[in-house]
């Protein structure tokens, strides 16, 4: 892992903070937080972090920390009122903590295959439909339920 606070400064296009300054230590903490999130997800999925491309890990850590530096809290609007005048400014909201986007999890190969949308849409081999199933008459759908249960569950014979 080669991400340092100096790397974060380069990504932001700013001068690197002084080593051991509050900013340096904060960025180093956030780098550690991003690595912790990656390690925890890998352990949860039973994947050895050492098998993940180091360049990809560095990219995700760098981008997660840069995002946190740009939007460190979840404030979305600041208003200032002086006498009869009011000015306000809206900001794009951050999560208030280091977070890793879904697209980055995908890049690292650390997505859970048993998520909400892991539905097998391929019909099972050997499924026998009822003779009067809609498929037998040219429809593109099954009306007997065999595609769901593996055997006809609707339109049972009389």
Short mmCIF file of C-alpha atoms in Angstrom, two decimals:
data_model
loop_
_atom_site.label_atom_id
_atom_site.label_comp_id
_atom_site.label_asym_id
_atom_site.label_seq_id
_atom_site.Cartn_x
_atom_site.Cartn_y
_atom_site.Cartn_z
CA UNK A 1 0.00 0.00 0.00
CA UNK A 2 1.57 3.21 -1.14
CA UNK A 3 -1.07 5.84 -0.33
CA UNK A 4 0.21 8.54 2.01
CA UNK A 5 -1.03 12.01 2.94
CA UNK A 6 1.44 13.34 0.35
CA UNK A 7 -0.30 11.20 -2.31
CA UNK A 8 -3.65 12.63 -1.24
CA UNK A 9 -2.26 16.16 -1.61
CA UNK A 10 -1.10 15.37 -5.16
CA UNK A 11 -4.56 14.00 -6.03
CA UNK A 12 -6.14 17.18 -4.66
CA UNK A 13 -3.63 19.44 -6.42
CA UNK A 14 -2.53 21.12 -3.21
CA UNK A 15 0.71 21.34 -1.27
CA UNK A 16 1.28 18.45 1.07
CA UNK A 17 0.69 19.24 4.73
CA UNK A 18 3.63 19.22 7.10
CA UNK A 19 4.38 15.76 8.49
CA UNK A 20 2.89 15.33 11.95
CA UNK A 21 0.55 18.30 11.48
CA UNK A 22 -3.13 17.93 12.29
CA UNK A 23 -4.04 17.70 8.59
CA UNK A 24 -1.35 15.09 7.91
CA UNK A 25 -2.52 12.99 10.85
CA UNK A 26 -6.17 13.35 9.86
CA UNK A 27 -5.48 12.21 6.29
CA UNK A 28 -3.37 9.31 7.59
CA UNK A 29 -6.27 8.32 9.85
CA UNK A 30 -8.69 8.38 6.92
CA UNK A 31 -6.29 6.26 4.84
CA UNK A 32 -6.31 3.72 7.67
CA UNK A 33 -10.11 3.86 7.82
CA UNK A 34 -10.40 3.10 4.09
CA UNK A 35 -8.00 0.17 4.43
CA UNK A 36 -9.97 -1.08 7.43
CA UNK A 37 -13.20 -1.04 5.40
CA UNK A 38 -11.56 -2.97 2.56
CA UNK A 39 -10.03 -5.53 4.91
CA UNK A 40 -13.29 -6.02 6.81
CA UNK A 41 -15.28 -6.55 3.59
CA UNK A 42 -12.67 -9.01 2.29
CA UNK A 43 -12.77 -11.00 5.54
CA UNK A 44 -16.58 -10.99 5.49
CA UNK A 45 -16.53 -12.50 1.99
CA UNK A 46 -13.70 -14.93 2.78
CA UNK A 47 -11.26 -13.27 0.36
CA UNK A 48 -7.58 -12.77 1.13
CA UNK A 49 -6.72 -9.08 0.70
CA UNK A 50 -3.28 -10.11 -0.59
CA UNK A 51 -4.95 -11.52 -3.71
CA UNK A 52 -6.38 -8.11 -4.70
CA UNK A 53 -4.31 -5.98 -7.08
CA UNK A 54 -2.43 -3.43 -4.97
CA UNK A 55 -2.90 -0.70 -7.61
CA UNK A 56 -6.67 -1.13 -7.33
CA UNK A 57 -6.56 -0.92 -3.54
CA UNK A 58 -4.41 2.22 -3.75
CA UNK A 59 -6.85 3.79 -6.22
CA UNK A 60 -9.89 3.07 -4.04
CA UNK A 61 -8.18 4.27 -0.85
CA UNK A 62 -6.94 7.44 -2.56
CA UNK A 63 -10.32 8.28 -4.10
CA UNK A 64 -12.22 7.54 -0.87
CA UNK A 65 -9.93 9.81 1.15
CA UNK A 66 -9.94 12.58 -1.49
CA UNK A 67 -13.76 12.48 -1.44
CA UNK A 68 -13.72 12.72 2.36
CA UNK A 69 -11.29 15.66 2.27
CA UNK A 70 -13.50 17.53 -0.22
CA UNK A 71 -16.76 16.90 1.69
CA UNK A 72 -15.92 15.93 5.27
CA UNK A 73 -19.39 16.27 6.78
CA UNK A 74 -23.00 15.90 5.85
CA UNK A 75 -23.91 19.61 5.99
CA UNK A 76 -25.76 20.59 2.86
CA UNK A 77 -26.57 24.25 3.38
CA UNK A 78 -25.09 27.11 5.36
CA UNK A 79 -27.06 30.33 5.90
CA UNK A 80 -25.75 33.60 7.29
CA UNK A 81 -28.13 36.35 8.37
CA UNK A 82 -27.02 39.91 9.14
CA UNK A 83 -29.75 42.41 9.96
CA UNK A 84 -32.22 42.18 7.05
CA UNK A 85 -29.89 40.38 4.65
CA UNK A 86 -29.45 36.63 4.31
CA UNK A 87 -27.02 34.69 2.23
CA UNK A 88 -26.84 30.96 1.93
CA UNK A 89 -24.68 28.48 0.14
CA UNK A 90 -25.50 24.88 -0.68
CA UNK A 91 -22.91 22.13 -0.68
CA UNK A 92 -22.99 18.64 -2.06
CA UNK A 93 -23.31 16.39 0.90
CA UNK A 94 -20.73 13.93 2.15
CA UNK A 95 -21.43 10.97 4.41
CA UNK A 96 -19.49 12.44 7.30
CA UNK A 97 -17.08 9.49 7.25
CA UNK A 98 -14.80 7.65 4.83
CA UNK A 99 -16.95 5.51 2.55
CA UNK A 100 -16.35 3.34 -0.48
CA UNK A 101 -18.68 3.52 -3.47
CA UNK A 102 -20.33 0.40 -4.88
CA UNK A 103 -18.42 0.77 -8.14
CA UNK A 104 -15.15 0.65 -6.18
CA UNK A 105 -16.24 -2.51 -4.32
CA UNK A 106 -16.95 -4.03 -7.73
CA UNK A 107 -13.49 -3.04 -9.00
CA UNK A 108 -11.91 -4.73 -5.99
CA UNK A 109 -14.02 -7.85 -6.48
CA UNK A 110 -15.54 -7.41 -3.04
CA UNK A 111 -19.24 -7.54 -3.87
CA UNK A 112 -21.53 -9.98 -2.14
CA UNK A 113 -22.87 -12.46 -4.73
CA UNK A 114 -25.91 -13.18 -2.58
CA UNK A 115 -27.30 -9.64 -2.77
CA UNK A 116 -30.88 -8.62 -3.35
CA UNK A 117 -30.68 -9.10 -7.11
CA UNK A 118 -28.95 -12.45 -7.44
CA UNK A 119 -31.87 -14.23 -9.08
CA UNK A 120 -31.18 -17.13 -11.41
CA UNK A 121 -33.23 -16.50 -14.53
CA UNK A 122 -32.00 -19.53 -16.44
CA UNK A 123 -34.60 -22.31 -16.49
CA UNK A 124 -33.64 -25.55 -14.83
CA UNK A 125 -32.76 -28.51 -17.00
CA UNK A 126 -35.40 -31.22 -17.06
CA UNK A 127 -38.33 -29.00 -16.05
CA UNK A 128 -41.51 -30.52 -17.43
CA UNK A 129 -44.38 -28.15 -18.08
CA UNK A 130 -48.05 -29.09 -18.07
CA UNK A 131 -49.30 -29.99 -21.59
CA UNK A 132 -51.62 -26.96 -21.53
CA UNK A 133 -48.91 -24.52 -20.35
CA UNK A 134 -48.78 -21.30 -22.33
CA UNK A 135 -45.29 -22.21 -23.53
CA UNK A 136 -46.77 -25.14 -25.48
CA UNK A 137 -48.90 -22.68 -27.45
CA UNK A 138 -46.09 -20.31 -28.38
CA UNK A 139 -46.15 -17.87 -25.46
CA UNK A 140 -42.93 -16.49 -24.03
CA UNK A 141 -44.01 -17.13 -20.44
CA UNK A 142 -44.93 -20.14 -18.33
CA UNK A 143 -48.48 -20.31 -17.00
CA UNK A 144 -48.20 -23.61 -15.12
CA UNK A 145 -45.53 -22.48 -12.62
CA UNK A 146 -42.93 -25.08 -13.56
CA UNK A 147 -40.36 -22.33 -14.20
CA UNK A 148 -40.71 -21.34 -10.53
CA UNK A 149 -40.98 -24.67 -8.74
CA UNK A 150 -39.48 -27.14 -11.21
CA UNK A 151 -42.85 -28.83 -11.71
CA UNK A 152 -46.36 -27.57 -12.55
CA UNK A 153 -48.01 -25.86 -9.59
CA UNK A 154 -50.78 -23.95 -11.40
CA UNK A 155 -53.36 -25.24 -13.86
CA UNK A 156 -53.37 -28.69 -12.30
CA UNK A 157 -55.17 -31.40 -14.23
CA UNK A 158 -58.87 -31.94 -13.31
#
